[in-house]
Amino acid sequence: MDGKAVDRVVELLSRASQTYALTGAGVSTESGIPDFRSPGTGLWSNPEACSLATGEAFRRDPARFYRFFLPLWRDYRRAQPNPAHLALAELEKLGRLRGIITQNIDGLHRKAGSRVVWEVHGHLEHLICTRCQRPAPFALADEAWEKGDLPPRCSCGGVLRPQVVLFGEPMAADFHRVLVFLRQGCDLLLVIGSSLMVYPVAGLVDYARQLVIINQDPTPVDERATVVLRGRAGEILPRIVSGLRARLLPG
Ligand code: APR
């Protein structure tokens, strides 16, 4: 790992006053959750996954949608935070991170102890009724699966769906909430584990005065970044945070 680049990021973090993190699926791969576009292992290398991950596919055949995604989401909900999530939670505790904007629905930033998290593609905390809009426990999906009675239904009879943003659907409310903060100023944005291929989230980098990109593969924004660190987030972030801690809390 490039020690000079790590030191540079520590320097940027110690000077910045409005730092945010933008995370993608790459921050959760070390928790055993596949990302979407890594060659060969990404979820979208499975054509069925791509065809089912739309609002239209859900409406057309919700049972089939659940049969494909529920096993995957069960793994997400069982997964544990990895050193990358824990390092970002510590960065917030050190007072150097205002919040995390995440594209991930796995809830691992919260599990790691991060308090300010904007889940711009939704979450798996609970289901919501497509008819009466009332929330319902995610466990109803597991029960419907066990009974072979998918899709799960609300007491009003409506089909229950996860509160995740599928292709072709509007962004989650958190996306509009975080824009208010970014418009007030973002002097440093840490982009971690994202291919920055999907808009409108990829466009958030335009709000940042300085960019740090931590990613295993190149991204379309690398040449605009102040620092690019190529490698595993679970290895790089703890190095950055321990360097910052030593600087902020010497002795
Ligand atoms: N450390 C650092 N980077 C990693 C790691 C890791 N351990 N593992 C994977 N990566 C990198 C990959 O190199 C890849 O560039 O993370 C990036 C993940 O990119 P994607 O799979 O495209 O995931 P993401 O950017 O979150 O996708 C955005 O696309 O399909 C939609 O809704 C889906 O939220 C998702 C959005």
PDB file of C-alpha atoms and ligand atoms in Angstrom:
ATOM      1  CA  MET A   1       0.000   0.000   0.000  1.00  0.00           C
ATOM      2  CA  ASP A   2       1.241   3.478  -0.898  1.00  0.00           C
ATOM      3  CA  GLY A   3       2.315   4.924   2.480  1.00  0.00           C
ATOM      4  CA  LYS A   4       2.763   8.420   1.015  1.00  0.00           C
ATOM      5  CA  ALA A   5      -0.807   8.417  -0.305  1.00  0.00           C
ATOM      6  CA  VAL A   6      -2.090   7.270   3.103  1.00  0.00           C
ATOM      7  CA  ASP A   7      -0.206  10.133   4.773  1.00  0.00           C
ATOM      8  CA  ARG A   8      -1.668  12.556   2.213  1.00  0.00           C
ATOM      9  CA  VAL A   9      -5.209  11.419   3.049  1.00  0.00           C
ATOM     10  CA  VAL A  10      -4.475  11.788   6.783  1.00  0.00           C
ATOM     11  CA  GLU A  11      -3.330  15.343   6.061  1.00  0.00           C
ATOM     12  CA  LEU A  12      -6.497  16.109   4.055  1.00  0.00           C
ATOM     13  CA  LEU A  13      -8.730  14.641   6.786  1.00  0.00           C
ATOM     14  CA  SER A  14      -7.023  16.624   9.535  1.00  0.00           C
ATOM     15  CA  ARG A  15      -7.514  19.901   7.638  1.00  0.00           C
ATOM     16  CA  ALA A  16     -11.010  19.407   6.173  1.00  0.00           C
ATOM     17  CA  SER A  17     -14.057  20.616   8.097  1.00  0.00           C
ATOM     18  CA  GLN A  18     -16.858  19.205   5.930  1.00  0.00           C
ATOM     19  CA  THR A  19     -15.890  15.630   5.097  1.00  0.00           C
ATOM     20  CA  TYR A  20     -18.357  13.050   3.817  1.00  0.00           C
ATOM     21  CA  ALA A  21     -17.898   9.457   2.663  1.00  0.00           C
ATOM     22  CA  LEU A  22     -19.639   7.929  -0.355  1.00  0.00           C
ATOM     23  CA  THR A  23     -19.597   4.119  -0.249  1.00  0.00           C
ATOM     24  CA  GLY A  24     -20.543   1.403  -2.698  1.00  0.00           C
ATOM     25  CA  ALA A  25     -20.728  -2.372  -2.704  1.00  0.00           C
ATOM     26  CA  GLY A  26     -16.929  -2.642  -2.592  1.00  0.00           C
ATOM     27  CA  VAL A  27     -16.957  -1.626   1.077  1.00  0.00           C
ATOM     28  CA  SER A  28     -19.000  -4.758   1.898  1.00  0.00           C
ATOM     29  CA  THR A  29     -17.241  -7.435  -0.191  1.00  0.00           C
ATOM     30  CA  GLU A  30     -14.911  -8.175   2.746  1.00  0.00           C
ATOM     31  CA  SER A  31     -18.064  -8.970   4.744  1.00  0.00           C
ATOM     32  CA  GLY A  32     -18.877 -11.687   2.207  1.00  0.00           C
ATOM     33  CA  ILE A  33     -21.379  -9.660   0.166  1.00  0.00           C
ATOM     34  CA  PRO A  34     -20.666  -9.709  -3.596  1.00  0.00           C
ATOM     35  CA  ASP A  35     -20.512  -6.386  -5.395  1.00  0.00           C
ATOM     36  CA  PHE A  36     -22.228  -5.776  -8.725  1.00  0.00           C
ATOM     37  CA  ARG A  37     -19.582  -5.123 -11.355  1.00  0.00           C
ATOM     38  CA  SER A  38     -16.307  -6.781 -10.311  1.00  0.00           C
ATOM     39  CA  PRO A  39     -15.381  -8.925 -13.321  1.00  0.00           C
ATOM     40  CA  GLY A  40     -16.727 -12.480 -12.918  1.00  0.00           C
ATOM     41  CA  THR A  41     -17.977 -12.159  -9.332  1.00  0.00           C
ATOM     42  CA  GLY A  42     -20.267  -9.121  -9.594  1.00  0.00           C
ATOM     43  CA  LEU A  43     -23.989  -9.800  -9.182  1.00  0.00           C
ATOM     44  CA  TRP A  44     -24.778  -8.218 -12.536  1.00  0.00           C
ATOM     45  CA  SER A  45     -22.696 -10.872 -14.298  1.00  0.00           C
ATOM     46  CA  ASN A  46     -25.842 -13.015 -13.752  1.00  0.00           C
ATOM     47  CA  PRO A  47     -28.298 -11.966 -16.520  1.00  0.00           C
ATOM     48  CA  GLU A  48     -31.300 -13.112 -14.437  1.00  0.00           C
ATOM     49  CA  ALA A  49     -30.301 -10.722 -11.629  1.00  0.00           C
ATOM     50  CA  CYS A  50     -30.164  -7.806 -14.058  1.00  0.00           C
ATOM     51  CA  SER A  51     -33.551  -8.601 -15.600  1.00  0.00           C
ATOM     52  CA  LEU A  52     -35.252  -8.977 -12.204  1.00  0.00           C
ATOM     53  CA  ALA A  53     -33.850  -5.874 -10.468  1.00  0.00           C
ATOM     54  CA  THR A  54     -36.446  -3.480 -11.929  1.00  0.00           C
ATOM     55  CA  GLY A  55     -39.714  -2.039 -10.616  1.00  0.00           C
ATOM     56  CA  GLU A  56     -41.475  -3.471 -13.662  1.00  0.00           C
ATOM     57  CA  ALA A  57     -40.156  -7.021 -13.013  1.00  0.00           C
ATOM     58  CA  PHE A  58     -41.277  -6.763  -9.374  1.00  0.00           C
ATOM     59  CA  ARG A  59     -44.799  -5.719 -10.348  1.00  0.00           C
ATOM     60  CA  ARG A  60     -45.011  -8.382 -13.068  1.00  0.00           C
ATOM     61  CA  ASP A  61     -43.984 -11.348 -10.892  1.00  0.00           C
ATOM     62  CA  PRO A  62     -43.248 -10.465  -7.234  1.00  0.00           C
ATOM     63  CA  ALA A  63     -42.988 -14.157  -6.234  1.00  0.00           C
ATOM     64  CA  ARG A  64     -40.182 -14.706  -8.765  1.00  0.00           C
ATOM     65  CA  PHE A  65     -38.479 -11.504  -7.592  1.00  0.00           C
ATOM     66  CA  TYR A  66     -38.493 -12.785  -3.977  1.00  0.00           C
ATOM     67  CA  ARG A  67     -37.350 -16.281  -4.999  1.00  0.00           C
ATOM     68  CA  PHE A  68     -34.240 -14.733  -6.551  1.00  0.00           C
ATOM     69  CA  PHE A  69     -33.376 -11.913  -4.127  1.00  0.00           C
ATOM     70  CA  LEU A  70     -34.564 -13.181  -0.733  1.00  0.00           C
ATOM     71  CA  PRO A  71     -31.721 -15.735  -0.281  1.00  0.00           C
ATOM     72  CA  LEU A  72     -29.215 -13.001  -1.173  1.00  0.00           C
ATOM     73  CA  TRP A  73     -30.805 -10.498   1.203  1.00  0.00           C
ATOM     74  CA  ARG A  74     -30.844 -13.029   4.020  1.00  0.00           C
ATOM     75  CA  ASP A  75     -27.048 -13.180   3.674  1.00  0.00           C
ATOM     76  CA  TYR A  76     -26.871  -9.364   3.684  1.00  0.00           C
ATOM     77  CA  ARG A  77     -28.870  -9.231   6.937  1.00  0.00           C
ATOM     78  CA  ARG A  78     -26.628 -11.887   8.558  1.00  0.00           C
ATOM     79  CA  ALA A  79     -23.365 -10.254   7.434  1.00  0.00           C
ATOM     80  CA  GLN A  80     -21.109  -8.490   9.908  1.00  0.00           C
ATOM     81  CA  PRO A  81     -19.236  -5.190   9.476  1.00  0.00           C
ATOM     82  CA  ASN A  82     -15.632  -5.500   8.299  1.00  0.00           C
ATOM     83  CA  PRO A  83     -12.622  -3.273   9.207  1.00  0.00           C
ATOM     84  CA  ALA A  84     -13.633  -0.774   6.507  1.00  0.00           C
ATOM     85  CA  HIS A  85     -17.043  -0.151   8.116  1.00  0.00           C
ATOM     86  CA  LEU A  86     -15.475  -0.024  11.586  1.00  0.00           C
ATOM     87  CA  ALA A  87     -12.815   2.467  10.437  1.00  0.00           C
ATOM     88  CA  LEU A  88     -15.493   4.814   9.038  1.00  0.00           C
ATOM     89  CA  ALA A  89     -17.451   4.572  12.318  1.00  0.00           C
ATOM     90  CA  GLU A  90     -14.275   5.566  14.174  1.00  0.00           C
ATOM     91  CA  LEU A  91     -13.675   8.452  11.769  1.00  0.00           C
ATOM     92  CA  GLU A  92     -17.108   9.772  12.750  1.00  0.00           C
ATOM     93  CA  LYS A  93     -16.266   9.328  16.452  1.00  0.00           C
ATOM     94  CA  LEU A  94     -13.021  11.273  15.911  1.00  0.00           C
ATOM     95  CA  GLY A  95     -15.211  14.120  14.665  1.00  0.00           C
ATOM     96  CA  ARG A  96     -13.712  13.973  11.162  1.00  0.00           C
ATOM     97  CA  LEU A  97     -16.669  12.591   9.205  1.00  0.00           C
ATOM     98  CA  ARG A  98     -20.042  14.341   8.982  1.00  0.00           C
ATOM     99  CA  GLY A  99     -21.812  11.329   7.510  1.00  0.00           C
ATOM    100  CA  ILE A 100     -21.792   8.406   5.115  1.00  0.00           C
ATOM    101  CA  ILE A 101     -23.732   8.405   1.860  1.00  0.00           C
ATOM    102  CA  THR A 102     -24.128   4.742   0.989  1.00  0.00           C
ATOM    103  CA  GLN A 103     -25.488   2.979  -2.079  1.00  0.00           C
ATOM    104  CA  ASN A 104     -25.572  -0.242  -0.058  1.00  0.00           C
ATOM    105  CA  ILE A 105     -28.781  -1.682   1.381  1.00  0.00           C
ATOM    106  CA  ASP A 106     -27.007  -4.105   3.774  1.00  0.00           C
ATOM    107  CA  GLY A 107     -27.148  -1.827   6.845  1.00  0.00           C
ATOM    108  CA  LEU A 108     -23.517  -2.624   7.749  1.00  0.00           C
ATOM    109  CA  HIS A 109     -22.500   0.998   8.391  1.00  0.00           C
ATOM    110  CA  ARG A 110     -25.132   1.241  11.128  1.00  0.00           C
ATOM    111  CA  LYS A 111     -24.162  -2.166  12.488  1.00  0.00           C
ATOM    112  CA  ALA A 112     -20.568  -0.883  12.703  1.00  0.00           C
ATOM    113  CA  GLY A 113     -21.742   2.048  14.853  1.00  0.00           C
ATOM    114  CA  SER A 114     -21.927   4.883  12.297  1.00  0.00           C
ATOM    115  CA  ARG A 115     -24.734   7.235  13.360  1.00  0.00           C
ATOM    116  CA  VAL A 116     -25.166   9.530  10.350  1.00  0.00           C
ATOM    117  CA  VAL A 117     -25.852   7.307   7.329  1.00  0.00           C
ATOM    118  CA  TRP A 118     -27.871   8.233   4.238  1.00  0.00           C
ATOM    119  CA  GLU A 119     -29.084   5.059   2.477  1.00  0.00           C
ATOM    120  CA  VAL A 120     -29.745   6.525  -0.968  1.00  0.00           C
ATOM    121  CA  HIS A 121     -30.715   3.191  -2.585  1.00  0.00           C
ATOM    122  CA  GLY A 122     -32.875   2.140   0.354  1.00  0.00           C
ATOM    123  CA  HIS A 123     -32.460  -0.538   3.008  1.00  0.00           C
ATOM    124  CA  LEU A 124     -33.670  -3.943   4.208  1.00  0.00           C
ATOM    125  CA  GLU A 125     -34.892  -2.757   7.636  1.00  0.00           C
ATOM    126  CA  HIS A 126     -38.524  -3.541   6.873  1.00  0.00           C
ATOM    127  CA  LEU A 127     -40.997  -4.122   4.027  1.00  0.00           C
ATOM    128  CA  ILE A 128     -43.724  -1.716   2.908  1.00  0.00           C
ATOM    129  CA  CYS A 129     -47.203  -2.405   1.551  1.00  0.00           C
ATOM    130  CA  THR A 130     -47.679  -1.488  -2.111  1.00  0.00           C
ATOM    131  CA  ARG A 131     -51.396  -0.872  -1.405  1.00  0.00           C
ATOM    132  CA  CYS A 132     -51.737   0.887   1.993  1.00  0.00           C
ATOM    133  CA  GLN A 133     -48.074   1.982   2.329  1.00  0.00           C
ATOM    134  CA  ARG A 134     -47.830   0.661   5.906  1.00  0.00           C
ATOM    135  CA  PRO A 135     -44.441  -0.798   6.964  1.00  0.00           C
ATOM    136  CA  ALA A 136     -44.222  -4.490   7.889  1.00  0.00           C
ATOM    137  CA  PRO A 137     -41.478  -6.634   9.468  1.00  0.00           C
ATOM    138  CA  PHE A 138     -38.961  -8.134   7.017  1.00  0.00           C
ATOM    139  CA  ALA A 139     -39.629 -11.475   8.785  1.00  0.00           C
ATOM    140  CA  LEU A 140     -42.947 -11.703   6.886  1.00  0.00           C
ATOM    141  CA  ALA A 141     -40.927 -12.362   3.718  1.00  0.00           C
ATOM    142  CA  ASP A 142     -39.051 -15.188   5.436  1.00  0.00           C
ATOM    143  CA  GLU A 143     -42.349 -16.627   6.747  1.00  0.00           C
ATOM    144  CA  ALA A 144     -43.966 -16.471   3.290  1.00  0.00           C
ATOM    145  CA  TRP A 145     -40.878 -18.208   1.887  1.00  0.00           C
ATOM    146  CA  GLU A 146     -41.062 -20.998   4.535  1.00  0.00           C
ATOM    147  CA  LYS A 147     -44.793 -21.494   3.811  1.00  0.00           C
ATOM    148  CA  GLY A 148     -44.188 -21.478   0.035  1.00  0.00           C
ATOM    149  CA  ASP A 149     -46.632 -18.607  -0.164  1.00  0.00           C
ATOM    150  CA  LEU A 150     -44.695 -15.801  -1.851  1.00  0.00           C
ATOM    151  CA  PRO A 151     -45.054 -12.849  -2.214  1.00  0.00           C
ATOM    152  CA  PRO A 152     -45.589 -11.735   1.405  1.00  0.00           C
ATOM    153  CA  ARG A 153     -48.812  -9.804   1.901  1.00  0.00           C
ATOM    154  CA  CYS A 154     -49.976  -7.042   4.221  1.00  0.00           C
ATOM    155  CA  SER A 155     -53.022  -7.516   6.466  1.00  0.00           C
ATOM    156  CA  CYS A 156     -54.843  -5.313   3.907  1.00  0.00           C
ATOM    157  CA  GLY A 157     -54.048  -7.919   1.235  1.00  0.00           C
ATOM    158  CA  GLY A 158     -51.532  -5.736  -0.604  1.00  0.00           C
ATOM    159  CA  VAL A 159     -48.185  -7.159  -1.784  1.00  0.00           C
ATOM    160  CA  LEU A 160     -45.294  -6.234   0.508  1.00  0.00           C
ATOM    161  CA  ARG A 161     -42.048  -4.997  -1.065  1.00  0.00           C
ATOM    162  CA  PRO A 162     -38.600  -4.166   0.254  1.00  0.00           C
ATOM    163  CA  GLN A 163     -37.750  -0.478   0.570  1.00  0.00           C
ATOM    164  CA  VAL A 164     -34.946  -0.694  -1.970  1.00  0.00           C
ATOM    165  CA  VAL A 165     -34.593   1.408  -5.128  1.00  0.00           C
ATOM    166  CA  LEU A 166     -34.909  -0.834  -8.186  1.00  0.00           C
ATOM    167  CA  PHE A 167     -33.782   0.200 -11.657  1.00  0.00           C
ATOM    168  CA  GLY A 168     -36.171   2.732 -13.151  1.00  0.00           C
ATOM    169  CA  GLU A 169     -37.502   3.867  -9.754  1.00  0.00           C
ATOM    170  CA  PRO A 170     -37.125   7.207  -7.944  1.00  0.00           C
ATOM    171  CA  MET A 171     -34.293   7.658  -5.436  1.00  0.00           C
ATOM    172  CA  ALA A 172     -34.871   7.077  -1.722  1.00  0.00           C
ATOM    173  CA  ALA A 173     -35.740  10.145   0.404  1.00  0.00           C
ATOM    174  CA  ASP A 174     -32.231  10.040   1.919  1.00  0.00           C
ATOM    175  CA  PHE A 175     -30.786  11.071  -1.456  1.00  0.00           C
ATOM    176  CA  HIS A 176     -32.673  14.369  -1.364  1.00  0.00           C
ATOM    177  CA  ARG A 177     -31.824  14.849   2.311  1.00  0.00           C
ATOM    178  CA  VAL A 178     -28.089  14.522   1.758  1.00  0.00           C
ATOM    179  CA  LEU A 179     -28.154  16.989  -1.156  1.00  0.00           C
ATOM    180  CA  VAL A 180     -29.142  19.729   1.333  1.00  0.00           C
ATOM    181  CA  PHE A 181     -25.955  19.043   3.315  1.00  0.00           C
ATOM    182  CA  LEU A 182     -23.659  18.753   0.288  1.00  0.00           C
ATOM    183  CA  ARG A 183     -24.965  22.048  -1.092  1.00  0.00           C
ATOM    184  CA  GLN A 184     -23.881  23.714   2.177  1.00  0.00           C
ATOM    185  CA  GLY A 185     -20.322  22.617   1.381  1.00  0.00           C
ATOM    186  CA  CYS A 186     -18.215  19.498   1.049  1.00  0.00           C
ATOM    187  CA  ASP A 187     -14.510  20.179   1.189  1.00  0.00           C
ATOM    188  CA  LEU A 188     -13.566  16.505   1.143  1.00  0.00           C
ATOM    189  CA  LEU A 189     -15.385  13.457  -0.202  1.00  0.00           C
ATOM    190  CA  LEU A 190     -13.978   9.968   0.407  1.00  0.00           C
ATOM    191  CA  VAL A 191     -15.328   7.639  -2.305  1.00  0.00           C
ATOM    192  CA  ILE A 192     -14.879   4.041  -1.185  1.00  0.00           C
ATOM    193  CA  GLY A 193     -15.689   0.817  -3.038  1.00  0.00           C
ATOM    194  CA  SER A 194     -17.780   2.230  -5.849  1.00  0.00           C
ATOM    195  CA  SER A 195     -17.374   1.972  -9.620  1.00  0.00           C
ATOM    196  CA  LEU A 196     -19.119   5.393  -9.877  1.00  0.00           C
ATOM    197  CA  MET A 197     -21.077   4.051 -12.850  1.00  0.00           C
ATOM    198  CA  VAL A 198     -24.605   4.715 -11.584  1.00  0.00           C
ATOM    199  CA  TYR A 199     -26.295   8.120 -11.583  1.00  0.00           C
ATOM    200  CA  PRO A 200     -27.517  10.207  -9.923  1.00  0.00           C
ATOM    201  CA  VAL A 201     -25.234   9.011  -7.068  1.00  0.00           C
ATOM    202  CA  ALA A 202     -22.067   9.155  -9.189  1.00  0.00           C
ATOM    203  CA  GLY A 203     -22.848  12.824  -9.828  1.00  0.00           C
ATOM    204  CA  LEU A 204     -22.442  13.634  -6.116  1.00  0.00           C
ATOM    205  CA  VAL A 205     -18.667  13.846  -6.651  1.00  0.00           C
ATOM    206  CA  ASP A 206     -19.336  17.228  -8.336  1.00  0.00           C
ATOM    207  CA  TYR A 207     -20.149  18.727  -4.917  1.00  0.00           C
ATOM    208  CA  ALA A 208     -16.717  17.903  -3.519  1.00  0.00           C
ATOM    209  CA  ARG A 209     -13.882  20.402  -3.504  1.00  0.00           C
ATOM    210  CA  GLN A 210     -11.381  17.550  -2.981  1.00  0.00           C
ATOM    211  CA  LEU A 211     -11.827  13.858  -3.780  1.00  0.00           C
ATOM    212  CA  VAL A 212     -10.141  10.773  -2.364  1.00  0.00           C
ATOM    213  CA  ILE A 213     -10.923   7.515  -4.148  1.00  0.00           C
ATOM    214  CA  ILE A 214     -10.258   4.161  -2.458  1.00  0.00           C
ATOM    215  CA  ASN A 215     -11.077   1.355  -4.892  1.00  0.00           C
ATOM    216  CA  GLN A 216      -9.726  -1.943  -6.183  1.00  0.00           C
ATOM    217  CA  ASP A 217     -10.367  -1.021  -9.823  1.00  0.00           C
ATOM    218  CA  PRO A 218     -10.042   2.251 -11.737  1.00  0.00           C
ATOM    219  CA  THR A 219     -13.120   4.514 -11.847  1.00  0.00           C
ATOM    220  CA  PRO A 220     -14.154   7.130 -14.465  1.00  0.00           C
ATOM    221  CA  VAL A 221     -13.405   9.875 -11.915  1.00  0.00           C
ATOM    222  CA  ASP A 222      -9.862   8.848 -10.904  1.00  0.00           C
ATOM    223  CA  GLU A 223      -8.123  11.600 -12.865  1.00  0.00           C
ATOM    224  CA  ARG A 224     -10.142  14.235 -10.958  1.00  0.00           C
ATOM    225  CA  ALA A 225      -9.191  12.832  -7.562  1.00  0.00           C
ATOM    226  CA  THR A 226      -6.686  14.531  -5.261  1.00  0.00           C
ATOM    227  CA  VAL A 227      -5.568  11.074  -4.098  1.00  0.00           C
ATOM    228  CA  VAL A 228      -6.353   7.593  -5.509  1.00  0.00           C
ATOM    229  CA  LEU A 229      -5.592   4.543  -3.353  1.00  0.00           C
ATOM    230  CA  ARG A 230      -5.810   1.255  -5.247  1.00  0.00           C
ATOM    231  CA  GLY A 231      -6.522  -1.736  -2.968  1.00  0.00           C
ATOM    232  CA  ARG A 232      -8.828  -3.231  -0.361  1.00  0.00           C
ATOM    233  CA  ALA A 233     -10.884  -0.809   1.729  1.00  0.00           C
ATOM    234  CA  GLY A 234     -10.614  -3.162   4.743  1.00  0.00           C
ATOM    235  CA  GLU A 235      -6.849  -2.709   4.665  1.00  0.00           C
ATOM    236  CA  ILE A 236      -6.516   0.938   3.585  1.00  0.00           C
ATOM    237  CA  LEU A 237      -9.123   2.630   5.802  1.00  0.00           C
ATOM    238  CA  PRO A 238      -7.801   1.276   9.132  1.00  0.00           C
ATOM    239  CA  ARG A 239      -4.315   2.529   8.116  1.00  0.00           C
ATOM    240  CA  ILE A 240      -5.726   5.995   7.411  1.00  0.00           C
ATOM    241  CA  VAL A 241      -7.706   6.136  10.660  1.00  0.00           C
ATOM    242  CA  SER A 242      -4.797   4.981  12.829  1.00  0.00           C
ATOM    243  CA  GLY A 243      -2.591   7.623  11.171  1.00  0.00           C
ATOM    244  CA  LEU A 244      -5.219  10.273  11.881  1.00  0.00           C
ATOM    245  CA  ARG A 245      -5.741   9.096  15.472  1.00  0.00           C
ATOM    246  CA  ALA A 246      -1.981   9.330  16.098  1.00  0.00           C
ATOM    247  CA  ARG A 247      -2.044  12.871  14.740  1.00  0.00           C
ATOM    248  CA  LEU A 248      -5.146  14.029  16.638  1.00  0.00           C
ATOM    249  CA  LEU A 249      -4.474  12.209  19.932  1.00  0.00           C
ATOM    250  CA  PRO A 250      -0.643  12.112  20.230  1.00  0.00           C
ATOM    251  CA  GLY A 251       0.929  10.251  23.162  1.00  0.00           C
TER     252      GLY A 251
HETATM  253  N1  APR B   1     -11.975  -2.711  -1.472  1.00  0.00           N
HETATM  254  C1  APR B   1     -12.023  -1.665  -2.338  1.00  0.00           C
HETATM  255  N2  APR B   1     -12.741  -1.681  -3.491  1.00  0.00           N
HETATM  256  C2  APR B   1     -13.436  -2.814  -3.755  1.00  0.00           C
HETATM  257  C3  APR B   1     -13.437  -3.939  -2.903  1.00  0.00           C
HETATM  258  C4  APR B   1     -12.663  -3.852  -1.714  1.00  0.00           C
HETATM  259  N3  APR B   1     -12.591  -4.861  -0.832  1.00  0.00           N
HETATM  260  N4  APR B   1     -14.226  -4.905  -3.458  1.00  0.00           N
HETATM  261  C5  APR B   1     -14.700  -4.389  -4.622  1.00  0.00           C
HETATM  262  N5  APR B   1     -14.225  -3.142  -4.797  1.00  0.00           N
HETATM  263  C6  APR B   1     -14.530  -2.187  -5.857  1.00  0.00           C
HETATM  264  C7  APR B   1     -14.618  -2.787  -7.239  1.00  0.00           C
HETATM  265  O1  APR B   1     -13.344  -2.639  -7.882  1.00  0.00           O
HETATM  266  C8  APR B   1     -15.688  -1.925  -7.913  1.00  0.00           C
HETATM  267  O2  APR B   1     -15.116  -0.888  -8.689  1.00  0.00           O
HETATM  268  O3  APR B   1     -15.817  -1.682  -5.571  1.00  0.00           O
HETATM  269  C9  APR B   1     -16.467  -1.292  -6.762  1.00  0.00           C
HETATM  270  C10 APR B   1     -17.905  -1.788  -6.686  1.00  0.00           C
HETATM  271  O4  APR B   1     -18.566  -1.280  -7.819  1.00  0.00           O
HETATM  272  P1  APR B   1     -20.033  -1.833  -8.152  1.00  0.00           P
HETATM  273  O5  APR B   1     -20.028  -3.312  -8.064  1.00  0.00           O
HETATM  274  O6  APR B   1     -20.458  -1.170  -9.421  1.00  0.00           O
HETATM  275  O7  APR B   1     -20.922  -1.334  -6.954  1.00  0.00           O
HETATM  276  P2  APR B   1     -21.517   0.115  -6.739  1.00  0.00           P
HETATM  277  O8  APR B   1     -20.586   1.168  -7.231  1.00  0.00           O
HETATM  278  O9  APR B   1     -21.933   0.191  -5.311  1.00  0.00           O
HETATM  279  O10 APR B   1     -22.838   0.090  -7.663  1.00  0.00           O
HETATM  280  C11 APR B   1     -23.686   1.194  -7.541  1.00  0.00           C
HETATM  281  O11 APR B   1     -25.293   0.086  -8.925  1.00  0.00           O
HETATM  282  O12 APR B   1     -26.542  -1.656  -9.620  1.00  0.00           O
HETATM  283  C12 APR B   1     -26.547  -0.560  -8.805  1.00  0.00           C
HETATM  284  O13 APR B   1     -27.941  -0.398  -6.950  1.00  0.00           O
HETATM  285  C13 APR B   1     -26.734  -0.944  -7.369  1.00  0.00           C
HETATM  286  O14 APR B   1     -26.017   0.386  -5.494  1.00  0.00           O
HETATM  287  C14 APR B   1     -25.572  -0.263  -6.669  1.00  0.00           C
HETATM  288  C15 APR B   1     -25.095   0.750  -7.696  1.00  0.00           C
END
